[in-house]
Amino acid sequence: MGRWIDGVTLAAVLLTGGACIQGHAQTGAPASVNVRVGLGKSLGPYTPIYRWFGYDESNYTTMQYGKQLLRELHDLSPEPVYIRAHHLLTSGNGVAELKWSSSNVFSLDAHGKPVYDFTITDQTFDEYQRAGVRPFVELGFMPKDLAAEVPGMNEYQVHYPRPTMAGASNNPPKDYAMWGELVRKFTEHLVERYGRDRVSTWYFEVWNEPDIVYWHGSQVEYFRLYDYAVAGVRAALPGARVGGPATTGPGSEKSIEFLEAFLNHCLSGRSAADGKAVPLDFISFHPKGHPETVDGHVRMGLADELRAAQTGMGIVAKYSRFRHLPIILSEADPEGCAACSVKTNPANAYRNGPLYGSYTAVAMKALLDLGDQSGVNLTGMLSWSFEFEGKDYFEGFRTLATNGIDKPILNVFRMVGLMSGDRVETDSTGRIPLGDMVKSGVRQAPDVDAFATKGARQAAVMVWNYHDDDLPAAPATVQVTIAGIPAGVKRVLLEHYRIDDTHSNAYTVWKETGSPQAPTAEQYVRLRQAGQLELLTSPRWLDVDQGEVIVEMELPRQATSLLRLQW
């Protein structure tokens, strides 16, 4: 017979998924990890850095599952969701391939005069409007008729699995004034079609990762590209939010130097386009992790992502003029190739199951804490993940859904979308200190920790059991004490959501079904249902004792829970 806790045996609780709830007076079974949440100890407003997403293939926006997923992204957040996509200005027929899309907005006629055609971009941006999401407009890449000649870069489109960045689509313009006019005409068209007030809420970012092979010009040439682009945007929309440089890391000496040089250009340089000060409304860069396979299992590289973010924030913090500008990590991911499936890289096997979600939860808290430490304004943590149309189910791309079936990672974003108000203090006996995590990741004991918010008559606590090594392990017994519930509140309603191998996890159901690549209609409905965020137990009313309640749970390795309280 198991031990009784609030009239429920611990044995019964473990059989039903691991959640046990109790009032403060009876502590129940001793917990191996104690988490304490102080609702009265605010850390400042909760910044919804999670509400940013992106993908290479902008043409997926208008396809069946792309349209479906955009609506799901809109629905997961009470705050506006932003979407970033490559290839908005690339020449071509508008047919997506891996790591490639096109819009054909620009060409030259027989007399060398520009011809603008916004048909395909209108379809993309119209779909954003229908879905209710906002564009984070990445200005790239170079139209074929505008691309300068660069030795060795003669082919315009290079098809995956060859390096798609190796084509002339990533060359500088042969005429910077013509490039600036293209951007002006594009922005002008967006304003005419969608309205000045609406477009003023968007962001305009110049290019992508110009410190590596995405840009076939020099650093100085990128600054010139930036100057003409932002001048073009501002000519059509004077109040537009413009920024960059969307560099990698920064992890290498080159990426560090590039970011610093860009900020110096914006600080004291003069625009090559008009001789005026260089506008900069936000700063973007791309911290990434580095997973690998070790002895037959996946080992995540969380430390790589956090070190790069810490370095970038530290660079920005040195500039008093810029340290309070929004920092948008316009790609912040466990690694660098969304289109590289498990077939290409076995280490990407993490993407289908709950590990991707717990990694993201840990990274989100750590990035916010690093922002606080650096004294900068971290505004966005953009997940470079969407969907790949027409590919195998659960092929292991970095995606939020597969053929319309939501993956566990999407449910982590649904969880954080249920959090609001102020961030509040948490402490855990199972927490890995931030400095240790930045230095070496989570390689010894697991990180069993929490992130919490308090809003009007509600609170939310996200708890995880994360380890870099994806290996079987015993669950953690976790006791969460939530203190600081307002005086006079006698009972609170608890909803306990869970992501693990058996909850909010369509991948497990797909494997149990025989891993079908052509599921029946009945199987597809079941998979769709399994991909939704799932309650671990029925909602329950808890008695509050001296401003506190206690929730106990068995938390499996790589699992994530959300405890949502209302009163």
Coordinates of C-alpha atoms in Angstrom, one line a residue:
M1 CA 0.0 0.0 0.0
G2 CA 1.4 3.4 -1.0
R3 CA 1.6 6.3 1.3
W4 CA -1.6 8.5 1.5
I5 CA -1.3 12.1 0.4
D6 CA -4.6 14.1 0.5
G7 CA -6.5 10.8 0.2
V8 CA -4.5 9.5 -2.7
T9 CA -1.8 6.8 -2.4
L10 CA 1.6 7.7 -3.9
A11 CA 1.5 4.3 -5.7
A12 CA -1.8 5.3 -7.4
V13 CA -0.3 8.6 -8.4
L14 CA 2.7 7.1 -10.0
L15 CA 0.4 4.8 -12.0
T16 CA -1.6 7.7 -13.3
G17 CA 1.2 9.8 -14.7
G18 CA 3.1 11.1 -11.7
A19 CA 1.2 14.2 -10.4
C20 CA 0.2 14.5 -6.8
I21 CA -1.3 17.6 -5.3
Q22 CA -1.5 18.6 -1.6
G23 CA -2.1 21.4 0.7
H24 CA 0.8 23.0 2.6
A25 CA 0.1 21.3 5.9
Q26 CA 0.8 17.7 4.7
T27 CA 4.2 17.5 2.9
G28 CA 3.7 13.8 1.9
A29 CA 6.6 11.8 0.6
P30 CA 10.0 13.4 0.8
A31 CA 11.1 15.1 -2.4
S32 CA 14.5 14.7 -3.9
V33 CA 14.2 18.1 -5.6
N34 CA 12.6 21.1 -3.9
V35 CA 11.5 24.0 -6.1
R36 CA 10.2 27.2 -4.4
V37 CA 8.4 29.9 -6.2
G38 CA 8.0 33.4 -4.7
L39 CA 5.0 35.1 -6.3
G40 CA 5.6 38.2 -4.3
K41 CA 9.2 38.6 -5.6
S42 CA 9.0 40.2 -9.0
L43 CA 12.0 40.1 -11.4
G44 CA 10.3 42.5 -13.8
P45 CA 7.8 42.2 -16.6
Y46 CA 7.6 38.9 -18.4
T47 CA 9.0 39.5 -21.9
P48 CA 7.4 37.0 -24.4
I49 CA 10.7 36.3 -26.2
Y50 CA 9.2 33.0 -27.5
R51 CA 6.8 34.5 -30.1
W52 CA 9.2 34.7 -33.0
F53 CA 9.6 32.0 -35.7
G54 CA 11.3 31.6 -39.0
Y55 CA 12.2 29.4 -42.0
D56 CA 14.3 29.3 -45.2
E57 CA 11.4 28.5 -47.6
S58 CA 9.1 31.5 -47.7
N59 CA 7.0 29.7 -50.4
Y60 CA 5.9 27.2 -47.7
T61 CA 3.8 30.1 -46.3
T62 CA 1.0 29.5 -48.8
M63 CA 1.0 25.8 -48.9
Q64 CA -1.5 23.5 -47.1
Y65 CA 0.3 22.8 -43.9
G66 CA 2.2 26.1 -43.8
K67 CA -1.2 28.0 -43.7
Q68 CA -2.4 25.7 -41.0
L69 CA 0.7 26.1 -38.9
L70 CA 0.7 29.9 -39.2
R71 CA -2.8 29.9 -37.6
E72 CA -1.6 27.7 -34.8
L73 CA 1.3 30.0 -34.1
H74 CA -1.1 32.9 -33.9
D75 CA -3.3 31.0 -31.5
L76 CA -0.6 30.1 -29.0
S77 CA 0.3 33.6 -27.9
P78 CA -1.8 36.5 -26.5
E79 CA 1.0 38.8 -27.9
P80 CA 1.6 39.3 -31.7
V81 CA 3.6 36.5 -33.3
Y82 CA 6.4 37.5 -35.7
I83 CA 7.5 35.5 -38.7
R84 CA 10.9 35.8 -40.5
A85 CA 11.6 34.1 -43.8
H86 CA 14.5 34.0 -46.3
H87 CA 14.3 34.6 -50.0
L88 CA 11.7 37.3 -50.1
L89 CA 13.6 39.1 -52.9
T90 CA 15.2 36.1 -54.6
S91 CA 14.5 35.5 -58.3
G92 CA 12.7 32.4 -59.4
N93 CA 9.3 30.7 -60.1
G94 CA 8.0 30.7 -56.5
V95 CA 8.4 26.9 -56.1
A96 CA 10.0 25.9 -52.8
E97 CA 12.9 23.5 -52.4
L98 CA 14.9 22.6 -49.3
K99 CA 16.7 25.8 -48.3
W100 CA 15.3 27.8 -51.2
S101 CA 12.4 29.9 -52.3
S102 CA 11.8 32.8 -54.6
S103 CA 9.5 35.7 -55.5
N104 CA 10.8 37.2 -58.7
V105 CA 10.0 40.7 -57.5
F106 CA 12.7 42.3 -59.6
S107 CA 14.1 42.0 -63.1
L108 CA 15.5 44.2 -65.8
D109 CA 13.8 44.7 -69.2
A110 CA 15.6 44.8 -72.5
H111 CA 16.6 48.4 -72.0
G112 CA 18.0 47.7 -68.5
K113 CA 15.0 49.3 -66.7
P114 CA 13.7 47.8 -63.5
V115 CA 10.5 45.8 -63.6
Y116 CA 8.8 45.1 -60.3
D117 CA 6.4 42.2 -59.8
F118 CA 5.0 41.6 -56.3
T119 CA 2.6 38.8 -57.2
I120 CA 4.3 36.1 -55.2
T121 CA 5.3 38.3 -52.2
D122 CA 1.6 39.5 -52.1
Q123 CA 0.5 35.9 -51.7
T124 CA 3.0 35.4 -48.9
F125 CA 2.2 38.6 -47.0
D126 CA -1.6 38.2 -47.6
E127 CA -1.3 34.8 -45.9
Y128 CA 0.4 36.4 -42.9
Q129 CA -2.4 38.8 -42.6
R130 CA -5.1 36.1 -42.9
A131 CA -3.3 34.1 -40.1
G132 CA -3.0 37.2 -37.9
V133 CA 0.8 37.1 -37.6
R134 CA 3.2 39.9 -38.3
P135 CA 6.2 39.9 -40.7
F136 CA 9.7 40.3 -39.5
V137 CA 10.9 41.3 -43.0
E138 CA 14.3 40.0 -43.9
L139 CA 15.6 41.9 -46.9
G140 CA 17.2 39.3 -49.0
F141 CA 18.4 37.8 -51.2
M142 CA 19.8 39.4 -54.3
P143 CA 17.6 39.3 -57.5
K144 CA 19.4 37.6 -60.4
D145 CA 19.4 40.7 -62.7
L146 CA 20.8 42.8 -59.8
A147 CA 23.6 40.4 -58.6
A148 CA 27.1 41.6 -59.3
E149 CA 29.6 39.2 -60.7
V150 CA 31.8 37.4 -58.1
P151 CA 34.5 35.0 -59.2
G152 CA 33.4 31.4 -58.7
M153 CA 29.8 32.4 -58.0
N154 CA 28.4 32.3 -61.5
E155 CA 25.5 29.8 -60.9
Y156 CA 22.5 31.7 -59.6
Q157 CA 20.7 28.9 -57.8
V158 CA 22.6 26.0 -56.2
H159 CA 20.3 23.1 -55.3
Y160 CA 20.5 21.3 -51.9
P161 CA 22.3 19.1 -50.8
R162 CA 25.0 21.3 -52.4
P163 CA 25.6 24.5 -50.4
T164 CA 22.6 26.6 -51.5
M165 CA 24.4 29.8 -50.3
A166 CA 27.1 29.3 -52.9
G167 CA 25.1 30.8 -55.8
A168 CA 24.9 34.4 -57.1
S169 CA 21.7 34.9 -55.1
N170 CA 24.1 35.8 -52.2
N171 CA 26.2 38.2 -54.2
P172 CA 26.3 42.0 -53.6
P173 CA 24.3 44.2 -55.9
K174 CA 26.0 45.5 -59.1
D175 CA 24.3 48.8 -58.4
Y176 CA 23.7 49.9 -54.8
A177 CA 21.4 52.7 -55.7
M178 CA 19.2 50.3 -57.7
W179 CA 19.2 48.0 -54.6
G180 CA 18.1 50.8 -52.4
E181 CA 15.3 51.7 -54.9
L182 CA 14.2 48.1 -54.9
V183 CA 13.8 48.1 -51.2
R184 CA 12.0 51.5 -51.3
K185 CA 9.6 50.2 -53.9
F186 CA 9.0 47.0 -51.9
T187 CA 8.3 48.9 -48.7
E188 CA 6.2 51.4 -50.5
H189 CA 4.1 48.5 -52.0
L190 CA 3.7 47.0 -48.5
V191 CA 2.5 50.3 -47.1
E192 CA 0.0 50.8 -50.0
R193 CA -1.3 47.2 -49.7
Y194 CA -1.5 46.7 -45.9
G195 CA -1.5 50.3 -44.5
R196 CA 1.0 52.5 -42.8
D197 CA -0.1 51.8 -39.3
R198 CA 0.1 48.0 -39.7
V199 CA 3.4 48.0 -41.5
S200 CA 4.8 50.3 -38.8
T201 CA 4.5 47.4 -36.3
W202 CA 6.8 45.2 -38.4
Y203 CA 10.5 44.9 -38.4
F204 CA 12.9 45.2 -41.3
E205 CA 16.2 43.3 -41.1
V206 CA 18.9 43.6 -43.7
W207 CA 20.2 40.2 -45.0
N208 CA 21.1 37.1 -43.2
E209 CA 24.5 36.1 -41.6
P210 CA 26.7 38.3 -43.7
D211 CA 29.8 37.2 -41.8
I212 CA 29.7 33.8 -43.5
V213 CA 28.9 32.4 -47.0
Y214 CA 25.4 33.9 -47.0
W215 CA 27.2 37.1 -48.2
H216 CA 29.8 37.1 -51.0
G217 CA 31.0 40.6 -50.4
S218 CA 33.3 42.2 -47.8
Q219 CA 32.3 43.7 -44.5
V220 CA 32.4 47.2 -45.9
E221 CA 30.2 46.1 -48.7
Y222 CA 27.6 44.8 -46.3
F223 CA 27.6 48.1 -44.5
R224 CA 26.9 49.7 -47.8
L225 CA 24.1 47.2 -48.5
Y226 CA 22.7 48.0 -45.1
D227 CA 22.9 51.8 -45.6
Y228 CA 21.0 51.7 -48.9
A229 CA 18.4 49.2 -47.7
V230 CA 17.5 51.1 -44.5
A231 CA 17.5 54.4 -46.5
G232 CA 15.0 52.8 -48.9
V233 CA 12.8 51.5 -46.1
R234 CA 12.8 54.8 -44.4
A235 CA 12.1 56.7 -47.6
A236 CA 8.8 54.8 -48.0
L237 CA 8.0 54.5 -44.2
P238 CA 9.9 57.1 -42.1
G239 CA 9.1 55.5 -38.8
A240 CA 10.0 51.9 -39.8
R241 CA 12.0 49.8 -37.4
V242 CA 15.2 48.8 -39.1
G243 CA 18.2 46.7 -37.9
G244 CA 20.7 44.0 -38.3
P245 CA 23.3 42.6 -38.8
A246 CA 21.9 39.1 -38.3
T247 CA 25.4 37.7 -37.9
T248 CA 26.2 34.2 -36.6
G249 CA 27.0 33.5 -33.0
P250 CA 28.9 35.5 -32.1
G251 CA 31.2 32.5 -31.4
S252 CA 34.2 33.0 -33.7
E253 CA 36.7 35.9 -33.8
K254 CA 35.3 36.8 -37.2
S255 CA 31.7 37.0 -36.0
I256 CA 32.7 39.0 -32.9
E257 CA 34.7 41.5 -35.0
F258 CA 31.9 41.8 -37.6
L259 CA 29.2 42.6 -34.9
E260 CA 31.5 45.2 -33.3
A261 CA 32.4 46.8 -36.6
F262 CA 28.7 47.0 -37.5
L263 CA 27.8 48.7 -34.3
N264 CA 30.7 51.1 -34.7
H265 CA 29.5 51.9 -38.2
C266 CA 26.0 52.7 -36.9
L267 CA 27.5 54.6 -34.0
S268 CA 29.8 57.0 -35.8
G269 CA 29.7 56.2 -39.5
R270 CA 27.8 58.1 -42.2
S271 CA 25.4 56.4 -44.5
A272 CA 26.7 55.6 -47.9
A273 CA 23.2 56.2 -49.3
D274 CA 22.6 59.7 -48.0
G275 CA 25.5 60.8 -45.8
K276 CA 23.3 61.0 -42.8
A277 CA 23.6 59.1 -39.5
V278 CA 23.0 55.3 -39.9
P279 CA 19.6 54.2 -38.4
L280 CA 19.5 51.3 -36.0
D281 CA 16.4 50.4 -34.1
F282 CA 17.2 46.8 -33.1
I283 CA 20.2 44.5 -33.1
S284 CA 20.1 40.9 -34.3
F285 CA 22.5 37.9 -34.2
H286 CA 22.2 34.1 -34.2
P287 CA 23.4 32.0 -31.2
K288 CA 23.3 28.3 -31.9
G289 CA 24.0 25.0 -30.0
H290 CA 26.0 22.1 -31.3
P291 CA 24.5 18.6 -30.8
E292 CA 26.5 15.5 -31.5
T293 CA 26.3 11.7 -31.2
V294 CA 28.3 10.1 -28.4
D295 CA 28.4 6.4 -27.9
G296 CA 25.2 5.9 -29.9
H297 CA 23.1 8.6 -28.2
V298 CA 22.5 12.3 -28.8
R299 CA 24.3 14.9 -26.7
M300 CA 23.0 18.4 -26.9
G301 CA 25.4 21.4 -27.0
L302 CA 23.5 23.9 -24.9
A303 CA 26.6 25.7 -23.7
D304 CA 27.5 26.7 -27.3
E305 CA 24.3 28.6 -27.7
L306 CA 24.5 30.3 -24.3
R307 CA 28.1 31.3 -24.7
A308 CA 27.4 32.9 -28.1
A309 CA 24.4 34.7 -26.6
Q310 CA 26.4 35.9 -23.6
T311 CA 29.2 37.2 -25.9
G312 CA 26.8 39.0 -28.2
M313 CA 25.0 40.6 -25.3
G314 CA 28.3 41.6 -23.7
I315 CA 29.3 43.4 -27.0
V316 CA 26.0 45.3 -27.2
A317 CA 26.3 46.3 -23.5
K318 CA 29.5 48.1 -24.2
Y319 CA 27.6 50.7 -26.2
S320 CA 25.7 53.1 -24.0
R321 CA 23.7 54.3 -27.0
F322 CA 22.7 50.8 -28.0
R323 CA 22.5 48.7 -24.9
H324 CA 18.7 49.5 -24.4
L325 CA 17.8 48.8 -28.0
P326 CA 15.8 45.5 -28.6
I327 CA 18.1 42.5 -29.1
I328 CA 16.3 40.0 -31.4
L329 CA 18.1 36.7 -31.6
S330 CA 16.7 36.2 -35.1
E331 CA 17.8 32.6 -35.1
A332 CA 18.4 30.9 -31.7
D333 CA 18.4 27.1 -32.0
P334 CA 20.0 23.9 -30.8
E335 CA 22.0 23.8 -34.1
G336 CA 22.4 25.4 -37.5
C337 CA 20.6 23.5 -40.2
A338 CA 16.8 23.1 -40.1
A339 CA 16.7 21.3 -43.5
C340 CA 19.3 18.7 -42.4
S341 CA 17.2 15.7 -41.4
V342 CA 18.2 12.7 -39.2
K343 CA 19.1 11.0 -42.5
T344 CA 21.8 13.6 -43.0
N345 CA 22.9 14.0 -39.4
P346 CA 21.9 11.4 -36.8
A347 CA 22.5 14.0 -34.0
N348 CA 19.3 15.7 -35.2
A349 CA 17.2 12.8 -33.8
Y350 CA 16.5 15.1 -30.8
R351 CA 13.9 17.0 -32.9
N352 CA 11.0 14.6 -32.8
G353 CA 10.6 14.0 -29.0
P354 CA 10.4 15.9 -25.7
L355 CA 14.2 16.7 -25.6
Y356 CA 13.8 19.5 -28.0
G357 CA 11.1 21.0 -25.8
S358 CA 13.0 20.8 -22.5
Y359 CA 16.2 22.2 -24.2
T360 CA 14.1 25.2 -25.3
A361 CA 12.6 25.7 -21.9
V362 CA 16.1 25.7 -20.3
A363 CA 17.5 28.0 -23.0
M364 CA 14.7 30.5 -22.7
K365 CA 15.2 31.0 -19.0
A366 CA 19.0 31.1 -19.4
L367 CA 18.8 33.7 -22.2
L368 CA 16.5 35.9 -20.1
D369 CA 18.9 35.6 -17.1
L370 CA 21.9 36.4 -19.4
G371 CA 20.0 39.5 -20.6
D372 CA 19.5 40.6 -17.0
Q373 CA 23.1 40.0 -16.2
S374 CA 24.3 42.0 -19.2
G375 CA 21.8 44.9 -18.7
V376 CA 20.5 44.6 -22.2
N377 CA 17.0 44.5 -23.7
L378 CA 16.4 40.9 -24.9
T379 CA 13.2 41.1 -26.9
G380 CA 13.1 38.0 -29.1
M381 CA 14.4 34.4 -29.2
L382 CA 13.4 33.4 -32.7
S383 CA 13.0 29.6 -33.4
W384 CA 14.2 28.8 -36.9
S385 CA 11.6 26.1 -37.3
F386 CA 8.4 25.7 -39.3
E387 CA 7.4 22.8 -41.5
F388 CA 8.6 21.1 -44.6
E389 CA 5.9 20.3 -47.1
G390 CA 5.7 16.9 -48.8
K391 CA 8.4 15.2 -46.7
D392 CA 8.2 12.0 -44.7
Y393 CA 6.5 12.0 -41.3
F394 CA 8.9 12.6 -38.5
E395 CA 11.9 12.7 -40.9
G396 CA 13.8 14.7 -38.3
F397 CA 13.8 18.1 -39.8
R398 CA 13.9 21.0 -37.3
T399 CA 10.2 21.7 -37.5
L400 CA 7.2 22.5 -35.3
A401 CA 5.0 20.1 -37.2
T402 CA 5.2 17.3 -39.7
N403 CA 2.5 17.0 -42.4
G404 CA 0.1 18.8 -40.2
I405 CA 0.9 16.8 -37.0
D406 CA 2.2 19.0 -34.2
K407 CA 5.5 17.9 -32.6
P408 CA 6.2 18.1 -28.8
I409 CA 8.3 21.3 -29.3
L410 CA 5.2 23.3 -30.4
N411 CA 3.6 22.4 -27.0
V412 CA 6.5 24.1 -25.1
F413 CA 5.6 27.3 -27.0
R414 CA 2.0 26.8 -26.1
M415 CA 3.0 26.5 -22.5
V416 CA 5.0 29.7 -22.4
G417 CA 2.1 31.4 -24.2
L418 CA 0.0 30.6 -21.1
M419 CA 2.4 32.6 -18.9
S420 CA 1.9 36.3 -18.3
G421 CA 2.4 39.3 -16.0
D422 CA 5.8 39.5 -14.1
R423 CA 8.6 37.0 -13.9
V424 CA 8.9 36.0 -10.3
E425 CA 11.7 34.4 -8.3
T426 CA 12.3 30.7 -8.3
D427 CA 14.8 28.5 -6.5
S428 CA 15.5 24.8 -7.0
T429 CA 17.8 22.4 -5.2
G430 CA 18.2 20.7 -8.6
R431 CA 19.2 23.8 -10.5
I432 CA 22.5 24.0 -12.4
P433 CA 24.0 27.4 -11.9
L434 CA 23.9 29.6 -14.9
G435 CA 27.7 30.1 -15.0
D436 CA 28.2 26.4 -15.0
M437 CA 25.7 25.9 -17.7
V438 CA 27.3 28.5 -19.9
K439 CA 30.7 27.0 -19.3
S440 CA 29.9 23.3 -19.8
G441 CA 26.2 22.8 -20.4
V442 CA 24.4 20.1 -18.4
R443 CA 26.7 17.1 -18.4
Q444 CA 26.7 15.8 -14.8
A445 CA 23.5 16.1 -12.8
P446 CA 20.4 17.1 -14.6
D447 CA 19.0 20.6 -14.5
V448 CA 15.7 20.3 -12.6
D449 CA 14.6 23.9 -12.4
A450 CA 11.6 26.2 -12.9
F451 CA 10.5 29.5 -14.5
A452 CA 7.5 31.3 -13.1
T453 CA 5.2 34.3 -13.7
K454 CA 2.4 36.0 -11.8
G455 CA -0.4 37.8 -13.5
A456 CA -3.8 39.2 -12.5
R457 CA -5.4 36.5 -10.4
Q458 CA -3.2 33.8 -11.9
A459 CA 0.3 32.3 -11.8
A460 CA 2.2 29.8 -13.9
V461 CA 5.3 27.6 -13.1
M462 CA 7.1 25.7 -15.8
V463 CA 9.3 22.9 -14.5
W464 CA 11.7 20.6 -16.4
N465 CA 14.1 17.8 -15.9
Y466 CA 16.8 18.4 -18.6
H467 CA 20.1 16.8 -19.4
D468 CA 22.3 17.3 -22.5
D469 CA 22.7 13.5 -22.8
D470 CA 19.6 11.8 -24.1
L471 CA 19.8 8.6 -22.1
P472 CA 17.3 6.7 -20.0
A473 CA 17.2 7.8 -16.4
A474 CA 14.9 7.6 -13.4
P475 CA 12.4 10.4 -13.0
A476 CA 13.0 13.1 -10.5
T477 CA 10.6 13.5 -7.6
V478 CA 9.9 17.2 -7.4
Q479 CA 8.1 19.2 -4.8
V480 CA 7.0 22.6 -5.9
T481 CA 6.1 25.1 -3.2
I482 CA 4.3 28.1 -4.6
A483 CA 4.3 30.9 -2.0
G484 CA 3.0 34.5 -2.0
I485 CA -0.5 33.8 -3.0
P486 CA -2.5 36.9 -2.1
A487 CA -4.0 37.2 1.3
G488 CA -7.6 36.3 1.4
V489 CA -7.3 33.6 -1.3
K490 CA -8.5 30.3 0.2
R491 CA -8.4 28.0 -2.8
V492 CA -6.7 28.0 -6.2
L493 CA -7.5 26.1 -9.4
L494 CA -4.6 24.0 -10.7
E495 CA -4.2 22.9 -14.3
H496 CA -1.1 20.7 -14.8
Y497 CA 0.1 20.3 -18.4
R498 CA 2.8 17.9 -19.3
I499 CA 5.1 17.1 -22.2
D500 CA 6.9 13.7 -22.0
D501 CA 7.0 10.4 -23.8
T502 CA 3.3 9.8 -23.2
H503 CA 1.8 13.2 -23.1
S504 CA 1.5 16.0 -25.7
N505 CA 3.6 13.7 -27.9
A506 CA 2.4 12.6 -31.4
Y507 CA 5.8 11.0 -32.1
T508 CA 5.2 8.3 -29.5
V509 CA 1.8 7.6 -30.9
W510 CA 3.1 7.5 -34.4
K511 CA 5.7 4.9 -33.5
E512 CA 3.1 2.9 -31.5
T513 CA 0.9 3.0 -34.7
G514 CA 3.7 1.4 -36.7
S515 CA 5.4 4.6 -38.0
P516 CA 3.1 4.9 -41.0
Q517 CA 4.1 7.1 -43.9
A518 CA 0.6 6.9 -45.2
P519 CA -1.6 7.0 -42.1
T520 CA -5.3 6.1 -42.5
A521 CA -7.9 8.8 -41.8
E522 CA -8.5 7.4 -38.4
Q523 CA -4.8 7.3 -37.6
Y524 CA -4.3 10.8 -38.8
V525 CA -7.1 12.1 -36.5
R526 CA -5.4 10.3 -33.6
L527 CA -2.0 11.8 -34.4
R528 CA -3.5 15.3 -34.7
Q529 CA -5.1 14.9 -31.3
A530 CA -1.9 13.5 -29.7
G531 CA 0.0 16.6 -31.0
Q532 CA -2.0 19.0 -28.8
L533 CA -1.0 20.3 -25.3
E534 CA -2.3 17.8 -22.8
L535 CA -3.3 17.9 -19.2
L536 CA -1.5 15.4 -17.0
T537 CA -4.5 15.2 -14.6
S538 CA -7.9 16.8 -14.3
P539 CA -8.0 20.4 -13.1
R540 CA -8.2 20.5 -9.2
W541 CA -9.0 23.1 -6.6
L542 CA -6.3 23.3 -3.9
D543 CA -6.6 24.6 -0.4
V544 CA -4.2 27.5 0.3
D545 CA -2.4 27.3 3.7
Q546 CA -0.6 30.5 4.8
G547 CA -0.4 31.8 1.3
E548 CA 1.1 28.6 -0.1
V549 CA 0.3 25.4 -2.0
I550 CA 2.5 22.5 -2.7
V551 CA 2.5 20.3 -5.9
E552 CA 4.4 17.1 -6.0
M553 CA 5.2 15.2 -9.2
E554 CA 7.3 12.5 -10.7
L555 CA 9.1 14.3 -13.6
P556 CA 10.7 12.0 -16.2
R557 CA 14.0 12.9 -17.8
Q558 CA 13.5 15.5 -20.6
A559 CA 10.0 16.2 -19.5
T560 CA 8.4 19.6 -19.0
S561 CA 5.4 20.5 -16.9
L562 CA 3.4 23.7 -16.6
L563 CA 1.5 24.3 -13.4
R564 CA -1.2 27.0 -14.0
L565 CA -2.9 28.5 -11.0
Q566 CA -6.0 30.7 -11.0
W567 CA -8.0 32.3 -8.2

